[in-house]
Amino acid sequence: MNQREVFNHVAEALFNELHQDEALTVDFRGEDTDYVRWNQSKVRQNTSVGQKEISLVFDKNGRRLNKSFSAQVDKEWDLVEARKLLVEAREEAPNLPQDPFLVPFVNNGTSEAHFEGKLLQGASLIEAISKPARDHDMAGLYAGGLIEMGNRNSKGQNHWFGNESFFMDYSLYNGERAVKAVYAGFQWKQHDFEDSLHESAMQLAVMNRPRKKLEPGKYRVYLAPAAVSELTTMFDWGGLSARAYKTGTCALKKLKDGERKFSSKFSMSENFHLGLTPRFNQLGELAPEKMTLIKEGQLEHLLVNSRSAKEYGLPNNHANEREVPRAMEIAPGTLKENEILKHLGTGLYLSNLHYLNWSDLQNARITGMTRYACLWVENGEVVAPIEDMRFDVSLYDILDEGLLEVTDFQRVDPSIATYMQRELGGKNLPGMLIKDFSFTL
């Protein structure tokens, strides 16, 4: 039996053992990932991780609790462990308070999706990365392989998702100076990785020049896709949540209410065609394959999960528990990659940002710092790296009249979290040319 067959065997056995007033969801999460770590362009760690987990969500009389265990992909052993947890859940459930807004389990249908990859393995993987990096001081982590997720419930719901993907998260160093990049996808393309490495090396060469100290003020800037990704993390902090809107903590409330707008050049959607994460959420509800969130500067949809839909009487679009974008995509524009510096003219090329936070939530104002290769450009020519600066800008300014152009290309920025397991998720984003980006320090 493969892991999907074992999961189905365990789930069906437990469903058959439920009492009449009980309901159960069974989830599976597994990965078979190669992890390789480089330091000074030499392999320092090289391992493979295979881990599987089966979790139970037990529901009885408005009381719900979760249990999980590490699965062995052995139908007898896994079923014994799952039965133990079912017994424990039955014993503990009566001690919990009833939840009036609990969304009951229902059959949300069936789905199956598999995004096949073409990944390097073994010696070919090591050579593909080590050989072009040998003339650089590179530190980085490669993670790639298969991730699978399953979701079934006792009402008949049945979902399965598989994703074969990779990322190479690396930095090039020259002493204390560094540039950072991520190359990711479903198919390893050697020339794309080498192009990424070459671009990083070019930026690092500029970092050797004396740093330019700029005075606080407003500057014309180009935000590379990685910098746009950092900026859009703020949308995860209540920016598009229906619950946040209803409780007064939604940073884009004025956009929702039509008091402010973004540029017609700015459109954002949830796009599960990207294959970065499954459409089904924790309840097994299927989000639309593609849903527009912001269209040409106008907010069309907030993210609504079942709990918010029930509590506030809103149409449900099957968002996750946190009501954050899971497969964000920002539409490309017309600015070509080889014309970025020319159109920037004189200003700042910002490759990365960090330490972002709201400085004025009600006005969608964000503060943060520049990071890594942030460069001063004069008349379309890169002049020097800059000393790090703090910015303070409102999304209503930089994404409305401040948004001059959007690139005609996008870059996938995957989740690179690997703390307990390699996570799914990511974004597909372009770069942006912005005027009057305000720096305060």
PDB file of N, CA and C in Angstrom, residues 101-189:
ATOM      1  N   PHE A 101     -20.377  28.983  17.517  1.00  0.00           N
ATOM      2  CA  PHE A 101     -20.087  29.329  16.112  1.00  0.00           C
ATOM      3  C   PHE A 101     -19.345  28.199  15.393  1.00  0.00           C
ATOM      4  N   LEU A 102     -19.338  27.038  15.981  1.00  0.00           N
ATOM      5  CA  LEU A 102     -18.662  25.910  15.354  1.00  0.00           C
ATOM      6  C   LEU A 102     -19.338  25.570  14.027  1.00  0.00           C
ATOM      7  N   VAL A 103     -18.542  25.412  12.993  1.00  0.00           N
ATOM      8  CA  VAL A 103     -19.079  25.060  11.672  1.00  0.00           C
ATOM      9  C   VAL A 103     -19.151  23.540  11.589  1.00  0.00           C
ATOM     10  N   PRO A 104     -20.346  22.972  11.445  1.00  0.00           N
ATOM     11  CA  PRO A 104     -20.450  21.512  11.417  1.00  0.00           C
ATOM     12  C   PRO A 104     -19.782  20.914  10.191  1.00  0.00           C
ATOM     13  N   PHE A 105     -19.302  19.695  10.326  1.00  0.00           N
ATOM     14  CA  PHE A 105     -18.729  18.996   9.173  1.00  0.00           C
ATOM     15  C   PHE A 105     -19.834  18.685   8.173  1.00  0.00           C
ATOM     16  N   VAL A 106     -19.563  18.945   6.936  1.00  0.00           N
ATOM     17  CA  VAL A 106     -20.476  18.568   5.848  1.00  0.00           C
ATOM     18  C   VAL A 106     -19.615  17.999   4.725  1.00  0.00           C
ATOM     19  N   ASN A 107     -20.273  17.451   3.747  1.00  0.00           N
ATOM     20  CA  ASN A 107     -19.538  16.945   2.583  1.00  0.00           C
ATOM     21  C   ASN A 107     -19.309  18.100   1.612  1.00  0.00           C
ATOM     22  N   ASN A 108     -18.061  18.586   1.557  1.00  0.00           N
ATOM     23  CA  ASN A 108     -17.702  19.679   0.645  1.00  0.00           C
ATOM     24  C   ASN A 108     -17.169  19.164  -0.683  1.00  0.00           C
ATOM     25  N   GLY A 109     -17.412  17.915  -0.945  1.00  0.00           N
ATOM     26  CA  GLY A 109     -17.063  17.393  -2.263  1.00  0.00           C
ATOM     27  C   GLY A 109     -15.747  16.660  -2.315  1.00  0.00           C
ATOM     28  N   THR A 110     -15.326  16.422  -3.526  1.00  0.00           N
ATOM     29  CA  THR A 110     -14.123  15.638  -3.792  1.00  0.00           C
ATOM     30  C   THR A 110     -13.216  16.410  -4.733  1.00  0.00           C
ATOM     31  N   SER A 111     -11.930  16.328  -4.489  1.00  0.00           N
ATOM     32  CA  SER A 111     -10.975  16.965  -5.406  1.00  0.00           C
ATOM     33  C   SER A 111      -9.683  16.175  -5.426  1.00  0.00           C
ATOM     34  N   GLU A 112      -8.977  16.320  -6.516  1.00  0.00           N
ATOM     35  CA  GLU A 112      -7.670  15.675  -6.648  1.00  0.00           C
ATOM     36  C   GLU A 112      -6.803  16.535  -7.549  1.00  0.00           C
ATOM     37  N   ALA A 113      -5.624  16.860  -7.089  1.00  0.00           N
ATOM     38  CA  ALA A 113      -4.705  17.671  -7.899  1.00  0.00           C
ATOM     39  C   ALA A 113      -3.283  17.195  -7.644  1.00  0.00           C
ATOM     40  N   HIS A 114      -2.528  17.076  -8.709  1.00  0.00           N
ATOM     41  CA  HIS A 114      -1.117  16.714  -8.561  1.00  0.00           C
ATOM     42  C   HIS A 114      -0.293  17.560  -9.530  1.00  0.00           C
ATOM     43  N   PHE A 115       0.676  18.265  -8.995  1.00  0.00           N
ATOM     44  CA  PHE A 115       1.545  19.111  -9.806  1.00  0.00           C
ATOM     45  C   PHE A 115       2.910  18.425  -9.873  1.00  0.00           C
ATOM     46  N   GLU A 116       3.123  17.765 -10.985  1.00  0.00           N
ATOM     47  CA  GLU A 116       4.328  16.958 -11.158  1.00  0.00           C
ATOM     48  C   GLU A 116       5.545  17.840 -11.419  1.00  0.00           C
ATOM     49  N   GLY A 117       6.637  17.498 -10.821  1.00  0.00           N
ATOM     50  CA  GLY A 117       7.859  18.263 -11.015  1.00  0.00           C
ATOM     51  C   GLY A 117       8.929  17.468 -11.738  1.00  0.00           C
ATOM     52  N   LYS A 118       9.984  18.153 -12.083  1.00  0.00           N
ATOM     53  CA  LYS A 118      11.155  17.520 -12.683  1.00  0.00           C
ATOM     54  C   LYS A 118      12.360  18.023 -11.899  1.00  0.00           C
ATOM     55  N   LEU A 119      12.688  17.273 -10.856  1.00  0.00           N
ATOM     56  CA  LEU A 119      13.694  17.727  -9.898  1.00  0.00           C
ATOM     57  C   LEU A 119      14.996  16.961 -10.067  1.00  0.00           C
ATOM     58  N   LEU A 120      16.078  17.605  -9.668  1.00  0.00           N
ATOM     59  CA  LEU A 120      17.382  16.946  -9.669  1.00  0.00           C
ATOM     60  C   LEU A 120      17.539  16.139  -8.393  1.00  0.00           C
ATOM     61  N   GLN A 121      18.328  15.095  -8.480  1.00  0.00           N
ATOM     62  CA  GLN A 121      18.548  14.266  -7.303  1.00  0.00           C
ATOM     63  C   GLN A 121      20.011  13.818  -7.245  1.00  0.00           C
ATOM     64  N   GLY A 122      20.442  13.480  -6.036  1.00  0.00           N
ATOM     65  CA  GLY A 122      21.746  12.872  -5.848  1.00  0.00           C
ATOM     66  C   GLY A 122      22.895  13.730  -6.365  1.00  0.00           C
ATOM     67  N   ALA A 123      23.849  13.063  -7.048  1.00  0.00           N
ATOM     68  CA  ALA A 123      25.060  13.736  -7.502  1.00  0.00           C
ATOM     69  C   ALA A 123      24.760  14.838  -8.514  1.00  0.00           C
ATOM     70  N   SER A 124      23.736  14.647  -9.339  1.00  0.00           N
ATOM     71  CA  SER A 124      23.422  15.670 -10.337  1.00  0.00           C
ATOM     72  C   SER A 124      22.958  16.959  -9.673  1.00  0.00           C
ATOM     73  N   LEU A 125      22.251  16.831  -8.556  1.00  0.00           N
ATOM     74  CA  LEU A 125      21.813  18.016  -7.807  1.00  0.00           C
ATOM     75  C   LEU A 125      23.010  18.768  -7.238  1.00  0.00           C
ATOM     76  N   ILE A 126      23.913  18.029  -6.623  1.00  0.00           N
ATOM     77  CA  ILE A 126      25.096  18.660  -6.019  1.00  0.00           C
ATOM     78  C   ILE A 126      25.914  19.387  -7.088  1.00  0.00           C
ATOM     79  N   GLU A 127      26.131  18.725  -8.212  1.00  0.00           N
ATOM     80  CA  GLU A 127      26.960  19.318  -9.264  1.00  0.00           C
ATOM     81  C   GLU A 127      26.281  20.537  -9.878  1.00  0.00           C
ATOM     82  N   ALA A 128      24.948  20.454 -10.075  1.00  0.00           N
ATOM     83  CA  ALA A 128      24.223  21.561 -10.712  1.00  0.00           C
ATOM     84  C   ALA A 128      24.340  22.850  -9.927  1.00  0.00           C
ATOM     85  N   ILE A 129      24.472  22.745  -8.618  1.00  0.00           N
ATOM     86  CA  ILE A 129      24.563  23.951  -7.783  1.00  0.00           C
ATOM     87  C   ILE A 129      26.013  24.280  -7.448  1.00  0.00           C
ATOM     88  N   SER A 130      26.809  23.266  -7.122  1.00  0.00           N
ATOM     89  CA  SER A 130      28.183  23.524  -6.678  1.00  0.00           C
ATOM     90  C   SER A 130      29.070  24.057  -7.807  1.00  0.00           C
ATOM     91  N   LYS A 131      28.900  23.515  -9.011  1.00  0.00           N
ATOM     92  CA  LYS A 131      29.801  23.884 -10.106  1.00  0.00           C
ATOM     93  C   LYS A 131      29.719  25.369 -10.463  1.00  0.00           C
ATOM     94  N   PRO A 132      28.527  25.928 -10.720  1.00  0.00           N
ATOM     95  CA  PRO A 132      28.489  27.360 -11.048  1.00  0.00           C
ATOM     96  C   PRO A 132      28.775  28.259  -9.846  1.00  0.00           C
ATOM     97  N   ALA A 133      28.684  27.700  -8.615  1.00  0.00           N
ATOM     98  CA  ALA A 133      28.900  28.526  -7.421  1.00  0.00           C
ATOM     99  C   ALA A 133      30.337  28.489  -6.926  1.00  0.00           C
ATOM    100  N   ARG A 134      31.212  27.695  -7.578  1.00  0.00           N
ATOM    101  CA  ARG A 134      32.540  27.452  -7.016  1.00  0.00           C
ATOM    102  C   ARG A 134      33.412  28.699  -6.956  1.00  0.00           C
ATOM    103  N   ASP A 135      33.118  29.707  -7.805  1.00  0.00           N
ATOM    104  CA  ASP A 135      33.931  30.932  -7.788  1.00  0.00           C
ATOM    105  C   ASP A 135      33.353  31.996  -6.864  1.00  0.00           C
ATOM    106  N   HIS A 136      32.324  31.615  -6.098  1.00  0.00           N
ATOM    107  CA  HIS A 136      31.682  32.570  -5.189  1.00  0.00           C
ATOM    108  C   HIS A 136      31.729  32.034  -3.757  1.00  0.00           C
ATOM    109  N   ASP A 137      31.476  32.920  -2.805  1.00  0.00           N
ATOM    110  CA  ASP A 137      31.279  32.515  -1.419  1.00  0.00           C
ATOM    111  C   ASP A 137      29.775  32.424  -1.202  1.00  0.00           C
ATOM    112  N   MET A 138      29.246  31.216  -1.399  1.00  0.00           N
ATOM    113  CA  MET A 138      27.802  31.035  -1.347  1.00  0.00           C
ATOM    114  C   MET A 138      27.403  30.221  -0.117  1.00  0.00           C
ATOM    115  N   ALA A 139      26.342  30.677   0.547  1.00  0.00           N
ATOM    116  CA  ALA A 139      25.686  29.894   1.596  1.00  0.00           C
ATOM    117  C   ALA A 139      24.228  29.756   1.205  1.00  0.00           C
ATOM    118  N   GLY A 140      23.686  28.565   1.373  1.00  0.00           N
ATOM    119  CA  GLY A 140      22.298  28.413   0.963  1.00  0.00           C
ATOM    120  C   GLY A 140      21.718  27.070   1.342  1.00  0.00           C
ATOM    121  N   LEU A 141      20.423  26.948   1.133  1.00  0.00           N
ATOM    122  CA  LEU A 141      19.708  25.707   1.429  1.00  0.00           C
ATOM    123  C   LEU A 141      18.844  25.330   0.236  1.00  0.00           C
ATOM    124  N   TYR A 142      19.045  24.102  -0.243  1.00  0.00           N
ATOM    125  CA  TYR A 142      18.156  23.527  -1.254  1.00  0.00           C
ATOM    126  C   TYR A 142      17.195  22.588  -0.534  1.00  0.00           C
ATOM    127  N   ALA A 143      15.915  22.690  -0.868  1.00  0.00           N
ATOM    128  CA  ALA A 143      14.915  21.741  -0.372  1.00  0.00           C
ATOM    129  C   ALA A 143      14.005  21.400  -1.533  1.00  0.00           C
ATOM    130  N   GLY A 144      13.849  20.127  -1.799  1.00  0.00           N
ATOM    131  CA  GLY A 144      12.996  19.741  -2.924  1.00  0.00           C
ATOM    132  C   GLY A 144      12.494  18.327  -2.790  1.00  0.00           C
ATOM    133  N   GLY A 145      11.291  18.095  -3.285  1.00  0.00           N
ATOM    134  CA  GLY A 145      10.707  16.763  -3.233  1.00  0.00           C
ATOM    135  C   GLY A 145       9.203  16.821  -3.268  1.00  0.00           C
ATOM    136  N   LEU A 146       8.605  15.723  -2.867  1.00  0.00           N
ATOM    137  CA  LEU A 146       7.150  15.569  -2.932  1.00  0.00           C
ATOM    138  C   LEU A 146       6.507  15.911  -1.590  1.00  0.00           C
ATOM    139  N   ILE A 147       5.454  16.716  -1.653  1.00  0.00           N
ATOM    140  CA  ILE A 147       4.600  16.971  -0.495  1.00  0.00           C
ATOM    141  C   ILE A 147       3.187  16.539  -0.882  1.00  0.00           C
ATOM    142  N   GLU A 148       2.544  15.772  -0.006  1.00  0.00           N
ATOM    143  CA  GLU A 148       1.176  15.348  -0.269  1.00  0.00           C
ATOM    144  C   GLU A 148       0.289  15.651   0.932  1.00  0.00           C
ATOM    145  N   MET A 149      -0.955  16.007   0.644  1.00  0.00           N
ATOM    146  CA  MET A 149      -1.935  16.296   1.688  1.00  0.00           C
ATOM    147  C   MET A 149      -3.256  15.620   1.334  1.00  0.00           C
ATOM    148  N   GLY A 150      -3.893  15.043   2.344  1.00  0.00           N
ATOM    149  CA  GLY A 150      -5.198  14.437   2.147  1.00  0.00           C
ATOM    150  C   GLY A 150      -6.169  14.939   3.195  1.00  0.00           C
ATOM    151  N   ASN A 151      -7.434  14.945   2.864  1.00  0.00           N
ATOM    152  CA  ASN A 151      -8.469  15.411   3.790  1.00  0.00           C
ATOM    153  C   ASN A 151      -9.745  14.632   3.511  1.00  0.00           C
ATOM    154  N   ARG A 152     -10.248  13.938   4.536  1.00  0.00           N
ATOM    155  CA  ARG A 152     -11.512  13.207   4.401  1.00  0.00           C
ATOM    156  C   ARG A 152     -12.347  13.451   5.652  1.00  0.00           C
ATOM    157  N   ASN A 153     -13.662  13.380   5.513  1.00  0.00           N
ATOM    158  CA  ASN A 153     -14.499  13.419   6.708  1.00  0.00           C
ATOM    159  C   ASN A 153     -15.602  12.382   6.631  1.00  0.00           C
ATOM    160  N   SER A 154     -16.258  12.198   7.766  1.00  0.00           N
ATOM    161  CA  SER A 154     -17.245  11.125   7.882  1.00  0.00           C
ATOM    162  C   SER A 154     -18.537  11.430   7.127  1.00  0.00           C
ATOM    163  N   LYS A 155     -18.625  12.633   6.532  1.00  0.00           N
ATOM    164  CA  LYS A 155     -19.806  12.977   5.735  1.00  0.00           C
ATOM    165  C   LYS A 155     -19.604  12.628   4.254  1.00  0.00           C
ATOM    166  N   GLY A 156     -18.411  12.169   3.903  1.00  0.00           N
ATOM    167  CA  GLY A 156     -18.152  11.753   2.529  1.00  0.00           C
ATOM    168  C   GLY A 156     -17.142  12.598   1.781  1.00  0.00           C
ATOM    169  N   GLN A 157     -16.656  13.645   2.392  1.00  0.00           N
ATOM    170  CA  GLN A 157     -15.675  14.537   1.747  1.00  0.00           C
ATOM    171  C   GLN A 157     -14.346  13.817   1.510  1.00  0.00           C
ATOM    172  N   ASN A 158     -13.694  14.137   0.383  1.00  0.00           N
ATOM    173  CA  ASN A 158     -12.451  13.409   0.054  1.00  0.00           C
ATOM    174  C   ASN A 158     -11.576  14.277  -0.852  1.00  0.00           C
ATOM    175  N   HIS A 159     -10.428  14.739  -0.338  1.00  0.00           N
ATOM    176  CA  HIS A 159      -9.512  15.582  -1.126  1.00  0.00           C
ATOM    177  C   HIS A 159      -8.098  14.997  -1.066  1.00  0.00           C
ATOM    178  N   TRP A 160      -7.360  15.206  -2.169  1.00  0.00           N
ATOM    179  CA  TRP A 160      -5.941  14.804  -2.193  1.00  0.00           C
ATOM    180  C   TRP A 160      -5.176  15.810  -3.041  1.00  0.00           C
ATOM    181  N   PHE A 161      -3.992  16.197  -2.556  1.00  0.00           N
ATOM    182  CA  PHE A 161      -3.162  17.178  -3.253  1.00  0.00           C
ATOM    183  C   PHE A 161      -1.707  16.724  -3.207  1.00  0.00           C
ATOM    184  N   GLY A 162      -1.012  16.825  -4.345  1.00  0.00           N
ATOM    185  CA  GLY A 162       0.409  16.502  -4.394  1.00  0.00           C
ATOM    186  C   GLY A 162       1.183  17.582  -5.148  1.00  0.00           C
ATOM    187  N   ASN A 163       2.389  17.833  -4.710  1.00  0.00           N
ATOM    188  CA  ASN A 163       3.188  18.924  -5.267  1.00  0.00           C
ATOM    189  C   ASN A 163       4.652  18.508  -5.222  1.00  0.00           C
ATOM    190  N   GLU A 164       5.291  18.413  -6.396  1.00  0.00           N
ATOM    191  CA  GLU A 164       6.733  18.139  -6.468  1.00  0.00           C
ATOM    192  C   GLU A 164       7.439  19.443  -6.818  1.00  0.00           C
ATOM    193  N   SER A 165       8.082  20.035  -5.851  1.00  0.00           N
ATOM    194  CA  SER A 165       8.661  21.365  -6.059  1.00  0.00           C
ATOM    195  C   SER A 165       9.987  21.485  -5.318  1.00  0.00           C
ATOM    196  N   PHE A 166      10.647  22.608  -5.539  1.00  0.00           N
ATOM    197  CA  PHE A 166      11.939  22.837  -4.883  1.00  0.00           C
ATOM    198  C   PHE A 166      12.124  24.339  -4.665  1.00  0.00           C
ATOM    199  N   PHE A 167      13.057  24.674  -3.790  1.00  0.00           N
ATOM    200  CA  PHE A 167      13.582  26.045  -3.731  1.00  0.00           C
ATOM    201  C   PHE A 167      15.058  25.987  -3.380  1.00  0.00           C
ATOM    202  N   MET A 168      15.801  26.937  -3.903  1.00  0.00           N
ATOM    203  CA  MET A 168      17.201  27.138  -3.531  1.00  0.00           C
ATOM    204  C   MET A 168      17.306  28.550  -2.977  1.00  0.00           C
ATOM    205  N   ASP A 169      17.396  28.651  -1.660  1.00  0.00           N
ATOM    206  CA  ASP A 169      17.468  29.934  -0.953  1.00  0.00           C
ATOM    207  C   ASP A 169      18.936  30.184  -0.627  1.00  0.00           C
ATOM    208  N   TYR A 170      19.538  31.193  -1.265  1.00  0.00           N
ATOM    209  CA  TYR A 170      20.986  31.348  -1.101  1.00  0.00           C
ATOM    210  C   TYR A 170      21.398  32.815  -0.963  1.00  0.00           C
ATOM    211  N   SER A 171      22.587  32.989  -0.462  1.00  0.00           N
ATOM    212  CA  SER A 171      23.207  34.311  -0.373  1.00  0.00           C
ATOM    213  C   SER A 171      24.638  34.209  -0.885  1.00  0.00           C
ATOM    214  N   LEU A 172      25.107  35.274  -1.535  1.00  0.00           N
ATOM    215  CA  LEU A 172      26.513  35.402  -1.909  1.00  0.00           C
ATOM    216  C   LEU A 172      27.154  36.441  -1.000  1.00  0.00           C
ATOM    217  N   TYR A 173      28.367  36.143  -0.559  1.00  0.00           N
ATOM    218  CA  TYR A 173      29.028  37.006   0.418  1.00  0.00           C
ATOM    219  C   TYR A 173      30.340  37.578  -0.123  1.00  0.00           C
ATOM    220  N   ASN A 174      30.622  38.776   0.351  1.00  0.00           N
ATOM    221  CA  ASN A 174      31.946  39.371   0.213  1.00  0.00           C
ATOM    222  C   ASN A 174      32.237  40.027   1.558  1.00  0.00           C
ATOM    223  N   GLY A 175      32.887  39.275   2.448  1.00  0.00           N
ATOM    224  CA  GLY A 175      33.051  39.777   3.798  1.00  0.00           C
ATOM    225  C   GLY A 175      31.714  39.904   4.476  1.00  0.00           C
ATOM    226  N   GLU A 176      31.435  41.068   5.029  1.00  0.00           N
ATOM    227  CA  GLU A 176      30.170  41.281   5.725  1.00  0.00           C
ATOM    228  C   GLU A 176      29.047  41.693   4.783  1.00  0.00           C
ATOM    229  N   ARG A 177      29.368  41.884   3.513  1.00  0.00           N
ATOM    230  CA  ARG A 177      28.353  42.297   2.547  1.00  0.00           C
ATOM    231  C   ARG A 177      27.758  41.069   1.857  1.00  0.00           C
ATOM    232  N   ALA A 178      26.463  41.132   1.599  1.00  0.00           N
ATOM    233  CA  ALA A 178      25.800  39.963   1.028  1.00  0.00           C
ATOM    234  C   ALA A 178      24.631  40.381   0.147  1.00  0.00           C
ATOM    235  N   VAL A 179      24.311  39.526  -0.801  1.00  0.00           N
ATOM    236  CA  VAL A 179      23.069  39.641  -1.561  1.00  0.00           C
ATOM    237  C   VAL A 179      22.342  38.306  -1.423  1.00  0.00           C
ATOM    238  N   LYS A 180      21.019  38.357  -1.520  1.00  0.00           N
ATOM    239  CA  LYS A 180      20.203  37.174  -1.279  1.00  0.00           C
ATOM    240  C   LYS A 180      19.259  36.959  -2.441  1.00  0.00           C
ATOM    241  N   ALA A 181      19.001  35.685  -2.754  1.00  0.00           N
ATOM    242  CA  ALA A 181      18.053  35.367  -3.828  1.00  0.00           C
ATOM    243  C   ALA A 181      17.437  33.994  -3.554  1.00  0.00           C
ATOM    244  N   VAL A 182      16.297  33.759  -4.187  1.00  0.00           N
ATOM    245  CA  VAL A 182      15.626  32.459  -4.124  1.00  0.00           C
ATOM    246  C   VAL A 182      15.296  32.038  -5.542  1.00  0.00           C
ATOM    247  N   TYR A 183      15.744  30.832  -5.902  1.00  0.00           N
ATOM    248  CA  TYR A 183      15.346  30.238  -7.180  1.00  0.00           C
ATOM    249  C   TYR A 183      14.432  29.068  -6.855  1.00  0.00           C
ATOM    250  N   ALA A 184      13.226  29.044  -7.452  1.00  0.00           N
ATOM    251  CA  ALA A 184      12.244  28.031  -7.066  1.00  0.00           C
ATOM    252  C   ALA A 184      11.389  27.645  -8.251  1.00  0.00           C
ATOM    253  N   GLY A 185      10.733  26.497  -8.148  1.00  0.00           N
ATOM    254  CA  GLY A 185       9.823  26.087  -9.208  1.00  0.00           C
ATOM    255  C   GLY A 185       9.475  24.617  -9.109  1.00  0.00           C
ATOM    256  N   PHE A 186       8.940  24.096 -10.190  1.00  0.00           N
ATOM    257  CA  PHE A 186       8.584  22.679 -10.280  1.00  0.00           C
ATOM    258  C   PHE A 186       9.579  21.912 -11.141  1.00  0.00           C
ATOM    259  N   GLN A 187      10.268  22.600 -12.039  1.00  0.00           N
ATOM    260  CA  GLN A 187      11.256  21.965 -12.911  1.00  0.00           C
ATOM    261  C   GLN A 187      12.580  22.719 -12.803  1.00  0.00           C
ATOM    262  N   TRP A 188      13.626  21.984 -12.486  1.00  0.00           N
ATOM    263  CA  TRP A 188      14.938  22.622 -12.393  1.00  0.00           C
ATOM    264  C   TRP A 188      15.433  22.959 -13.794  1.00  0.00           C
ATOM    265  N   LYS A 189      15.718  24.239 -14.021  1.00  0.00           N
ATOM    266  CA  LYS A 189      16.263  24.689 -15.302  1.00  0.00           C
ATOM    267  C   LYS A 189      17.626  25.306 -15.025  1.00  0.00           C
TER     268      LYS A 189
END
